[in-house]
Tab-separated table of C-alpha atoms in Angstrom:
chain	number	residue	atom	x	y	z
A	1	MET	CA	131.390	124.518	104.924
A	2	ALA	CA	129.275	125.631	107.911
A	3	GLU	CA	127.542	122.937	109.905
A	4	GLN	CA	124.037	122.205	108.668
A	5	PRO	CA	121.045	121.310	110.867
A	6	LEU	CA	120.824	117.704	109.619
A	7	ASP	CA	124.522	116.887	109.332
A	8	GLY	CA	124.976	113.187	110.108
A	9	ALA	CA	121.260	112.446	109.810
A	10	VAL	CA	119.637	110.069	107.332
A	11	ALA	CA	116.218	110.666	105.792
A	12	LEU	CA	113.942	108.379	103.794
A	13	VAL	CA	111.410	110.031	101.476
A	14	THR	CA	108.690	108.016	99.745
A	15	GLY	CA	107.230	109.176	96.458
A	16	ALA	CA	110.560	110.877	95.840
A	17	SER	CA	110.563	110.622	92.052
A	18	SER	CA	108.631	113.854	91.430
A	19	GLY	CA	106.626	116.696	92.923
A	20	ILE	CA	106.607	117.206	96.672
A	21	GLY	CA	108.717	114.110	97.320
A	22	ALA	CA	111.527	115.143	94.984
A	23	ALA	CA	111.490	118.709	96.307
A	24	THR	CA	111.584	117.437	99.897
A	25	ALA	CA	114.514	115.123	99.164
A	26	ARG	CA	116.469	118.023	97.690
A	27	ARG	CA	115.594	120.256	100.649
A	28	LEU	CA	116.668	117.714	103.265
A	29	ALA	CA	119.914	117.095	101.383
A	30	ARG	CA	120.611	120.847	101.464
A	31	GLU	CA	120.092	120.711	105.230
A	32	GLY	CA	122.876	118.120	105.441
A	33	ALA	CA	120.970	114.810	105.497
A	34	ALA	CA	121.871	111.778	103.426
A	35	VAL	CA	118.619	110.870	101.684
A	36	ALA	CA	117.141	107.560	100.580
A	37	LEU	CA	114.864	108.191	97.596
A	38	VAL	CA	112.040	105.653	97.363
A	39	ALA	CA	109.492	105.304	94.551
A	40	ARG	CA	108.514	102.874	91.801
A	41	ARG	CA	110.113	104.789	88.914
A	42	GLY	CA	113.828	104.139	89.119
A	43	ASP	CA	114.715	106.346	86.158
A	44	ARG	CA	113.004	109.339	87.739
A	45	LEU	CA	114.727	108.642	91.060
A	46	ASP	CA	118.079	108.661	89.289
A	47	ARG	CA	117.404	112.191	88.009
A	48	VAL	CA	116.622	113.452	91.497
A	49	ALA	CA	119.747	111.723	92.835
A	50	ARG	CA	121.860	113.446	90.184
A	51	ASP	CA	120.411	116.804	91.211
A	52	ILE	CA	121.326	116.138	94.833
A	53	THR	CA	124.837	114.973	93.971
A	54	GLY	CA	125.348	117.977	91.717
A	55	SER	CA	124.527	120.253	94.640
A	56	GLY	CA	127.024	118.529	96.910
A	57	GLY	CA	124.579	116.254	98.710
A	58	HIS	CA	124.423	112.495	99.172
A	59	SER	CA	121.570	110.155	98.297
A	60	ILE	CA	120.717	106.593	97.339
A	61	THR	CA	117.810	105.311	95.266
A	62	VAL	CA	115.520	102.409	96.098
A	63	ALA	CA	113.021	101.498	93.378
A	64	ALA	CA	110.166	99.788	95.204
A	65	ASP	CA	106.393	99.390	95.171
A	66	ILE	CA	105.757	100.033	98.849
A	67	THR	CA	102.138	98.871	98.625
A	68	GLU	CA	103.738	95.423	99.035
A	69	PRO	CA	104.767	94.970	102.701
A	70	GLU	CA	107.977	93.123	101.924
A	71	ARG	CA	109.066	95.814	99.467
A	72	ALA	CA	108.399	98.522	102.056
A	73	GLU	CA	110.488	96.630	104.601
A	74	HIS	CA	113.194	96.195	101.977
A	75	ALA	CA	113.272	99.957	101.330
A	76	VAL	CA	113.809	100.671	105.032
A	77	GLN	CA	116.432	97.940	105.307
A	78	GLN	CA	118.284	99.232	102.247
A	79	THR	CA	118.419	102.655	103.875
A	80	LEU	CA	119.938	101.161	107.023
A	81	ASP	CA	122.368	98.911	105.153
A	82	ARG	CA	123.646	101.648	102.854
A	83	LEU	CA	123.380	104.767	105.007
A	84	GLY	CA	123.700	103.336	108.506
A	85	ARG	CA	120.680	104.752	110.326
A	86	LEU	CA	117.285	106.430	109.917
A	87	ASP	CA	116.522	109.782	111.557
A	88	VAL	CA	113.736	111.191	109.387
A	89	LEU	CA	110.912	109.421	107.549
A	90	VAL	CA	108.737	111.439	105.173
A	91	ASN	CA	105.630	109.519	104.112
A	92	ASN	CA	104.801	111.388	100.934
A	93	ALA	CA	103.752	108.730	98.410
A	94	GLY	CA	100.100	109.098	97.476
A	95	ILE	CA	97.559	109.438	94.725
A	96	ARG	CA	94.436	111.568	94.287
A	97	LEU	CA	91.642	110.143	92.147
A	98	LEU	CA	88.409	112.137	92.129
A	99	GLY	CA	84.917	111.150	91.129
A	100	SER	CA	81.457	110.579	92.570
A	101	ALA	CA	80.450	107.301	94.202
A	102	LEU	CA	78.132	106.714	91.249
A	103	HIS	CA	80.828	107.062	88.589
A	104	THR	CA	84.062	105.985	90.295
A	105	THR	CA	85.238	102.371	90.086
A	106	VAL	CA	86.024	100.271	93.134
A	107	ALA	CA	89.467	99.725	91.596
A	108	GLU	CA	90.180	103.474	91.882
A	109	TRP	CA	89.091	103.489	95.518
A	110	ASP	CA	91.266	100.458	96.226
A	111	ARG	CA	94.219	102.115	94.507
A	112	MET	CA	94.005	105.151	96.779
A	113	VAL	CA	93.626	103.071	99.935
A	114	SER	CA	96.547	100.881	98.884
A	115	LEU	CA	98.995	103.740	98.343
A	116	ASN	CA	97.698	106.471	100.652
A	117	VAL	CA	97.060	104.187	103.625
A	118	ALA	CA	98.490	100.673	103.351
A	119	ALA	CA	101.861	101.722	101.910
A	120	LEU	CA	102.256	104.391	104.576
A	121	LEU	CA	101.518	101.827	107.280
A	122	HIS	CA	104.000	99.346	105.824
A	123	VAL	CA	106.866	101.834	105.764
A	124	THR	CA	106.012	103.341	109.143
A	125	HIS	CA	105.847	99.956	110.857
A	126	ALA	CA	109.252	98.999	109.466
A	127	ALA	CA	110.798	102.362	110.365
A	128	VAL	CA	109.561	103.044	113.912
A	129	PRO	CA	112.139	100.949	115.825
A	130	HIS	CA	114.958	102.603	113.898
A	131	LEU	CA	113.570	106.101	114.475
A	132	ILE	CA	113.459	105.383	118.209
A	133	TYR	CA	117.067	104.181	118.091
A	134	ALA	CA	118.121	107.243	116.102
A	135	ALA	CA	116.553	109.586	118.639
A	136	SER	CA	118.471	107.874	121.437
A	137	THR	CA	121.829	108.035	119.633
A	138	SER	CA	121.682	111.307	117.700
A	139	PRO	CA	123.409	114.450	118.966
A	140	ARG	CA	120.103	116.179	118.213
A	141	GLU	CA	118.308	113.694	120.555
A	142	VAL	CA	115.308	113.603	118.257
A	143	ALA	CA	113.939	111.832	115.179
A	144	ASP	CA	111.048	112.785	112.920
A	145	LEU	CA	108.138	111.057	111.214
A	146	VAL	CA	106.452	113.467	108.802
A	147	ASN	CA	103.294	112.524	106.907
A	148	VAL	CA	102.063	114.455	103.896
A	149	GLY	CA	98.308	114.779	104.256
A	150	SER	CA	95.966	117.207	102.534
A	151	ALA	CA	93.718	120.145	103.284
A	152	ALA	CA	91.053	117.872	101.739
A	153	GLY	CA	91.283	115.655	104.819
A	154	PRO	CA	89.364	117.796	107.319
A	155	ALA	CA	87.410	119.580	104.539
A	156	ALA	CA	85.864	116.947	102.283
A	157	TRP	CA	84.244	117.923	98.985
A	158	PRO	CA	81.931	116.094	96.588
A	159	GLY	CA	83.967	113.782	94.404
A	160	SER	CA	86.775	113.412	96.928
A	161	SER	CA	85.117	111.022	99.384
A	162	VAL	CA	87.708	108.244	99.489
A	163	TYR	CA	90.682	110.555	98.974
A	164	SER	CA	89.474	112.614	101.944
A	165	LEU	CA	88.898	109.392	103.871
A	166	THR	CA	92.530	108.409	103.409
A	167	LYS	CA	93.799	111.832	104.472
A	168	SER	CA	91.486	112.364	107.449
A	169	GLY	CA	92.324	108.867	108.655
A	170	LEU	CA	95.984	109.798	108.424
A	171	ASN	CA	95.412	112.596	110.935
A	172	ALA	CA	93.961	110.170	113.495
A	173	PHE	CA	96.763	107.657	112.920
A	174	ALA	CA	99.423	110.332	113.294
A	175	GLU	CA	97.929	111.724	116.498
A	176	SER	CA	97.780	108.280	118.066
A	177	ILE	CA	101.367	107.344	117.296
A	178	ARG	CA	102.503	110.857	118.243
A	179	ARG	CA	101.332	110.100	121.770
A	180	GLU	CA	102.959	106.676	121.650
A	181	LEU	CA	106.360	107.930	120.497
A	182	ALA	CA	106.717	111.313	122.201
A	183	ALA	CA	108.532	109.867	125.207
A	184	ASP	CA	110.998	108.148	122.857
A	185	GLY	CA	112.055	111.422	121.233
A	186	VAL	CA	110.261	110.762	117.921
A	187	ARG	CA	108.200	113.708	116.719
A	188	VAL	CA	105.196	112.934	114.522
A	189	SER	CA	103.832	115.573	112.155
A	190	VAL	CA	101.259	116.005	109.419
A	191	VAL	CA	101.686	118.615	106.693
A	192	GLU	CA	98.423	119.415	104.908
A	193	PRO	CA	98.924	121.185	101.566
A	194	GLY	CA	96.150	122.970	99.745
A	195	ALA	CA	96.254	123.260	95.954
A	196	VAL	CA	99.722	122.297	94.681
A	197	ASP	CA	101.019	122.306	91.126
A	198	THR	CA	102.024	118.633	90.844
A	199	GLU	CA	101.347	115.767	88.458
A	200	LEU	CA	98.594	114.376	90.714
A	201	MET	CA	96.141	116.133	88.397
A	202	ASP	CA	97.434	113.999	85.528
A	203	HIS	CA	96.000	110.847	87.112
A	204	LEU	CA	92.423	112.100	86.663
A	205	ASN	CA	90.223	111.333	83.681
A	206	GLU	CA	89.513	114.156	81.240
A	207	ILE	CA	86.102	115.101	82.645
A	208	THR	CA	87.295	115.099	86.248
A	209	GLN	CA	90.435	117.008	85.282
A	210	ASP	CA	88.309	119.750	83.758
A	211	ALA	CA	86.181	120.007	86.919
A	212	ALA	CA	89.269	120.066	89.148
A	213	ARG	CA	90.919	122.758	87.046
A	214	ARG	CA	87.785	124.897	87.229
A	215	GLN	CA	87.850	124.561	91.021
A	216	VAL	CA	91.364	126.029	91.226
A	217	ALA	CA	90.900	128.584	88.457
A	218	GLY	CA	92.123	131.978	89.600
A	219	ILE	CA	94.326	130.484	92.319
A	220	GLU	CA	98.093	130.576	92.060
A	221	PRO	CA	98.890	127.096	93.378
A	222	LEU	CA	101.673	126.191	95.728
A	223	ARG	CA	104.866	124.827	94.235
A	224	PRO	CA	106.344	121.548	95.508
A	225	ASP	CA	109.225	123.540	97.005
A	226	ASP	CA	106.734	125.434	99.187
A	227	VAL	CA	105.613	122.196	100.835
A	228	ALA	CA	109.215	120.984	101.055
A	229	ASP	CA	110.065	124.203	102.911
A	230	ALA	CA	107.377	123.389	105.486
A	231	ILE	CA	108.776	119.889	105.961
A	232	GLY	CA	112.303	121.242	106.191
A	233	TYR	CA	111.194	123.685	108.865
A	234	ILE	CA	109.561	120.949	110.944
A	235	VAL	CA	112.509	118.554	110.992
A	236	THR	CA	115.170	121.178	111.679
A	237	ARG	CA	113.613	122.504	114.899
A	238	GLU	CA	115.471	121.893	118.135
A	239	ARG	CA	114.313	118.977	120.242
A	240	ARG	CA	112.082	121.056	122.518
A	241	ILE	CA	109.883	122.116	119.563
A	242	ALA	CA	107.375	119.783	117.922
A	243	VAL	CA	105.267	121.075	115.038
A	244	ASN	CA	102.633	118.361	114.942
A	245	GLN	CA	100.305	119.737	112.278
A	246	MET	CA	100.732	122.391	109.605
A	247	THR	CA	98.285	123.419	106.882
A	248	VAL	CA	99.848	125.249	103.929
A	249	ARG	CA	97.475	126.766	101.382
A	250	PRO	CA	97.915	129.190	98.493
A	251	GLY	CA	97.369	132.722	99.714
A	252	ASP	CA	94.244	133.166	97.608
A	253	GLN	CA	92.663	129.746	98.302
A	254	SER	CA	89.556	130.391	100.393
A	255	TRP	CA	88.280	126.827	100.689
């Protein structure tokens, strides 16, 4: 078999049980990486792992609620213990709950902040020393931290206030640590998808779902594989190339 760009590398993907996370895990495995699949739903992770194995790849599963700091640290440590290193971290886990400030509950806001922000911070904090080490020991001389943001970050809309808050804040966080880690050979990127056909829509209540579906009516949404392709492109560039931010929208999405 011909050498693949990520041969010998290890990737950890959060939210890997479905959607963009599952597609990204499969894509990185095809590029030669061993992949740690992290999410709460162990049965769904097992299905993704079987897909990867069936295609000749290698993966492990770690069922964990990474909103808990110790569980996030455990997920990173399990990756190191079982796969030996960590070259690529994809912070994909997230949730999108829409609704106006008048009608949304504080619990829904807290849920988004917990998963979209706190969980990402927990995993990133645990992973950074190992990414730095990987960059210094890898033949590629580089490691990658990729964060899945949203086109709704820089372009907030009514009903998406806290979701957009979590995603716009991600951009500032990523830019800051990009500057911190650049000299250590760790590239930091944000991928901002537009409308994607994933199960995130299923988390909305019926009224909000209807409004969201009307917003994307007439648009052929991205598929999870489209976003995974963007992530795969970023992490397979040679060391001299850093793609720090990429927005990927459906071709007919104007907003």
